[in-house]
CSV table of C-alpha atoms in Angstrom, one decimal:
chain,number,residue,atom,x,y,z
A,1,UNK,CA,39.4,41.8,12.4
A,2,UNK,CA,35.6,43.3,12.4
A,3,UNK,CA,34.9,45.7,15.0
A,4,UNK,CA,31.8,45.0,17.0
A,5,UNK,CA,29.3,48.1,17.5
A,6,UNK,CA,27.3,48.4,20.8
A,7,UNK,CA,24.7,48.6,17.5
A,8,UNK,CA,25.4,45.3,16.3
A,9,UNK,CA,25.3,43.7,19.7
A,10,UNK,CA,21.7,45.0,20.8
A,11,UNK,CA,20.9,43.7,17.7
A,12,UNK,CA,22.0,40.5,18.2
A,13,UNK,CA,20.4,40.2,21.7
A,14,UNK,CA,17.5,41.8,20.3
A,15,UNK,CA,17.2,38.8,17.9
A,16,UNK,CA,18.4,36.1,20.6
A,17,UNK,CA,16.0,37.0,23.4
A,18,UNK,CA,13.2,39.3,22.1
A,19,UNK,CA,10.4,39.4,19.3
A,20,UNK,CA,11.7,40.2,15.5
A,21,UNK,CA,8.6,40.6,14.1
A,22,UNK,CA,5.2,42.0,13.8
A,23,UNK,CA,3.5,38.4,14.5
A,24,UNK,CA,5.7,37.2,17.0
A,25,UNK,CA,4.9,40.5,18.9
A,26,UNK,CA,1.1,39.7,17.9
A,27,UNK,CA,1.1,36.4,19.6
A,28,UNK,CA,3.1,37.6,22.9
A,29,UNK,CA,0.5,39.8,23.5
A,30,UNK,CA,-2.6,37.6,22.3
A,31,UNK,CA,-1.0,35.0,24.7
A,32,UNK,CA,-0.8,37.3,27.9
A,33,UNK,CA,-4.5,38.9,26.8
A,34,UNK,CA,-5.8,35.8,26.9
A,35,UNK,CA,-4.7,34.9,30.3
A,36,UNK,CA,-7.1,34.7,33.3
A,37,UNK,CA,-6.5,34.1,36.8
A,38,UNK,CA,-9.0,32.4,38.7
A,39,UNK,CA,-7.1,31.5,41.7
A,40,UNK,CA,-4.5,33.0,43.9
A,41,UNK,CA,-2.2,30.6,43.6
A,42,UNK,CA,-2.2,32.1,39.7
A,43,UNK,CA,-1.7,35.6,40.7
A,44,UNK,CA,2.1,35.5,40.8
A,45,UNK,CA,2.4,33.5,37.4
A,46,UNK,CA,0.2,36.0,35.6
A,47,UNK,CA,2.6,38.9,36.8
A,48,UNK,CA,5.1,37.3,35.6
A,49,UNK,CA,4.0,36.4,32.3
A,50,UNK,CA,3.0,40.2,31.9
A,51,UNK,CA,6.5,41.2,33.0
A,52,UNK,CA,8.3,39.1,30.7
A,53,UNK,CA,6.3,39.8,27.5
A,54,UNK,CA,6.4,43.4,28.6
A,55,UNK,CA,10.2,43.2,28.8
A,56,UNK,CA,10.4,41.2,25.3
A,57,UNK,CA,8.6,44.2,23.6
A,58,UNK,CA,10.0,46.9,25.0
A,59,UNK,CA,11.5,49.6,22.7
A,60,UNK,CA,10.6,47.6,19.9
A,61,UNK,CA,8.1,48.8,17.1
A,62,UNK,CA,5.6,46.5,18.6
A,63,UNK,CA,5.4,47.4,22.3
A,64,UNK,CA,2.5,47.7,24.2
A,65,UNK,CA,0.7,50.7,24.5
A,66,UNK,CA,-0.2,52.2,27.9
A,67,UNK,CA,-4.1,51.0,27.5
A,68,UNK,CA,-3.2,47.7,26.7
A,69,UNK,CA,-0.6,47.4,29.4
A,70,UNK,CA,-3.0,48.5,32.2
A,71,UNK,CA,-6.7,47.7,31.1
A,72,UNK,CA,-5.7,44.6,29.3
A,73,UNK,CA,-3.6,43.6,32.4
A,74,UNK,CA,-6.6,44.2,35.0
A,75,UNK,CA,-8.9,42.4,32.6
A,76,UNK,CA,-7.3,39.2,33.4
A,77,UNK,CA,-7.3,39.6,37.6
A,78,UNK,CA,-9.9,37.6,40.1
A,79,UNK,CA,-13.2,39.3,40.3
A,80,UNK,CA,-13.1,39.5,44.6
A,81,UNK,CA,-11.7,41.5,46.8
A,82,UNK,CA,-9.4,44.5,46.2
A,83,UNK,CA,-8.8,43.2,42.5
A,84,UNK,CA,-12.5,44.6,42.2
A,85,UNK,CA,-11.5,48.0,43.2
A,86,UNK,CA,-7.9,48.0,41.2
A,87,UNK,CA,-10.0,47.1,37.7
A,88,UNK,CA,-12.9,49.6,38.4
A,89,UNK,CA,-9.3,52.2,39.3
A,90,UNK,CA,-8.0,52.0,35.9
A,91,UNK,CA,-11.7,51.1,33.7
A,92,UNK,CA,-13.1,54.5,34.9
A,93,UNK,CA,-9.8,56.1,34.0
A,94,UNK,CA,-9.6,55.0,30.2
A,95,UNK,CA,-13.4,56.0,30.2
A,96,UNK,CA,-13.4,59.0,30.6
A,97,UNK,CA,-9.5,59.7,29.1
A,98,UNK,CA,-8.8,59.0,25.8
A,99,UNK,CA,-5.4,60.7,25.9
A,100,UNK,CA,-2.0,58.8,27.5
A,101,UNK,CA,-0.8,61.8,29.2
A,102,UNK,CA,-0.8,62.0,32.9
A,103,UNK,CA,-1.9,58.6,33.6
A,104,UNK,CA,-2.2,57.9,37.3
A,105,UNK,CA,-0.5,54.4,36.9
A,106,UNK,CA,1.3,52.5,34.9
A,107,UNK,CA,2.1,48.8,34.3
A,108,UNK,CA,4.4,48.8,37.2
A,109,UNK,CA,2.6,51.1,39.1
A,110,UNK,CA,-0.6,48.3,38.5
A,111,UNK,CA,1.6,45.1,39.5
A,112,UNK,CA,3.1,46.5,42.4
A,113,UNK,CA,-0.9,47.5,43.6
A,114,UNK,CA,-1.7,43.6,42.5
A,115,UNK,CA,1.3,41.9,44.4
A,116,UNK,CA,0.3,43.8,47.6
A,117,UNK,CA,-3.2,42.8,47.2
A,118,UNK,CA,-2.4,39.3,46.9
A,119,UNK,CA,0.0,39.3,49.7
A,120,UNK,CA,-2.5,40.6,51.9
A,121,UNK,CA,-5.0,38.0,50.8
A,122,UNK,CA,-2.2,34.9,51.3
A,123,UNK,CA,-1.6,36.8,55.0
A,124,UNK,CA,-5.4,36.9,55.9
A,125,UNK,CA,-5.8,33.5,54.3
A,126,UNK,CA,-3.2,31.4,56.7
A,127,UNK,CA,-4.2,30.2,59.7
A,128,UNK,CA,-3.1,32.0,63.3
A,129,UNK,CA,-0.4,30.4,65.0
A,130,UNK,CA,-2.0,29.5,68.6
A,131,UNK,CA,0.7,31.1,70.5
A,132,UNK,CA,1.4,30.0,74.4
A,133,UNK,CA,0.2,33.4,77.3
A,134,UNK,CA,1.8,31.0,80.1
A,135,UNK,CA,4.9,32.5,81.3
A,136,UNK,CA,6.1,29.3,83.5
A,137,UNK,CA,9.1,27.6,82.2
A,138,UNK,CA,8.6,24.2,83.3
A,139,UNK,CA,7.6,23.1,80.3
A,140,UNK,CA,10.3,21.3,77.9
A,141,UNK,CA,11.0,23.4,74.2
A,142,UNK,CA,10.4,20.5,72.1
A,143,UNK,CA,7.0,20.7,73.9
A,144,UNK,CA,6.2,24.7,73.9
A,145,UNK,CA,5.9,25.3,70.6
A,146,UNK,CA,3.0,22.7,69.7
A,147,UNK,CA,1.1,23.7,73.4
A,148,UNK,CA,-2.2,25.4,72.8
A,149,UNK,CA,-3.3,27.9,75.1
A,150,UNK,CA,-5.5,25.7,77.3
A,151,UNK,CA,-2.5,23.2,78.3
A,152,UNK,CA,-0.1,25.7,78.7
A,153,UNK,CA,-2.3,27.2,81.4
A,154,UNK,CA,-3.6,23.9,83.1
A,155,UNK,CA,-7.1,25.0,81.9
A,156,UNK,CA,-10.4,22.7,80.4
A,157,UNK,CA,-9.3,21.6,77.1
A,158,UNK,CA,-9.7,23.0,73.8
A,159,UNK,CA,-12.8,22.9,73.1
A,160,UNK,CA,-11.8,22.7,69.0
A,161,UNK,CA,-11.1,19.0,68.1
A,162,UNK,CA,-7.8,18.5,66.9
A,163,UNK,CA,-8.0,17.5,63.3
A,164,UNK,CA,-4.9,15.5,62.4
A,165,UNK,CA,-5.2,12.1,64.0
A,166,UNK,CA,-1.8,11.5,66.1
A,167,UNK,CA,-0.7,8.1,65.0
């Protein structure tokens, strides 16, 4: 019976679940290259598309270089907020250093910096839960947690018009 090499297996798995050639590598990285994200809501998606094509080429003769793992990786974020900052971060870098030595980031480096930005956005984006100051407990539970301030305290109402009709 044939022995089965640790050699043999990765290259089996290398053939089941990763690139095997020079233009299926080429069209893992033209598809994450082209990718854009114009939306939070495609923020998480586009890491995870860079993640997994990053993982397909890695240690393979076709794996991304640093340059095209950062720059081409920022290329694609939103042009707001911090994701301004982050891009003009690593474009300044790679224009004034040609070299891949000493690089203050790297891919992971970049999505963990583009995950935290996003949570922060999807944090500042949700609206305030109107929590109840009043301290008396005559008030049912089913009822305290949809009070506003104002009726919890017996005070004029809200002056913000409630806008879900209750039906």
């Amino acid at each position: 019976m044939p022995v089965c090499t640790a050699r043999d297996t990765l290259a089996f798995l290398w053939k089941c679940f990763s690139v095997g050639s020079a233009v299926s590598a080429d069209l893992t990285k033209d598809k994450v290259f082209a990718m854009t994200v114009t939306m939070l809501a495609q923020v998480a998606p586009y890491i995870e598309a860079w993640c997994l094509a990053i993982h397909q080429l890695a240690g393979s003769p076709w794996d991304f270089t640093l340059f095209q793992s950062t720059q081409k990786f920022v290329n694609g974020l939103p042009t707001f907020g911090e994701y301004i900052i982050l891009k003009e971060k690593v474009r300044s870098y790679w224009r004034f250093n040609n070299t891949f030595d000493n690089a203050p980031f790297d891919f992971a480096s970049l999505a963990d910096d583009v995950v935290d930005i996003d949570l922060s956005f999807r944090n500042n984006c949700k609206p305030k839960p109107r929590i109840s100051t009043s301290s008396s407990n005559d008030t049912p539970s089913s009822q305290s947690s949809t009070l506003t301030p104002s009726a919890a305290t017996n005070s004029a109402p809200d002056p913000v018009p409630n806008p879900r009709p209750h039906l």
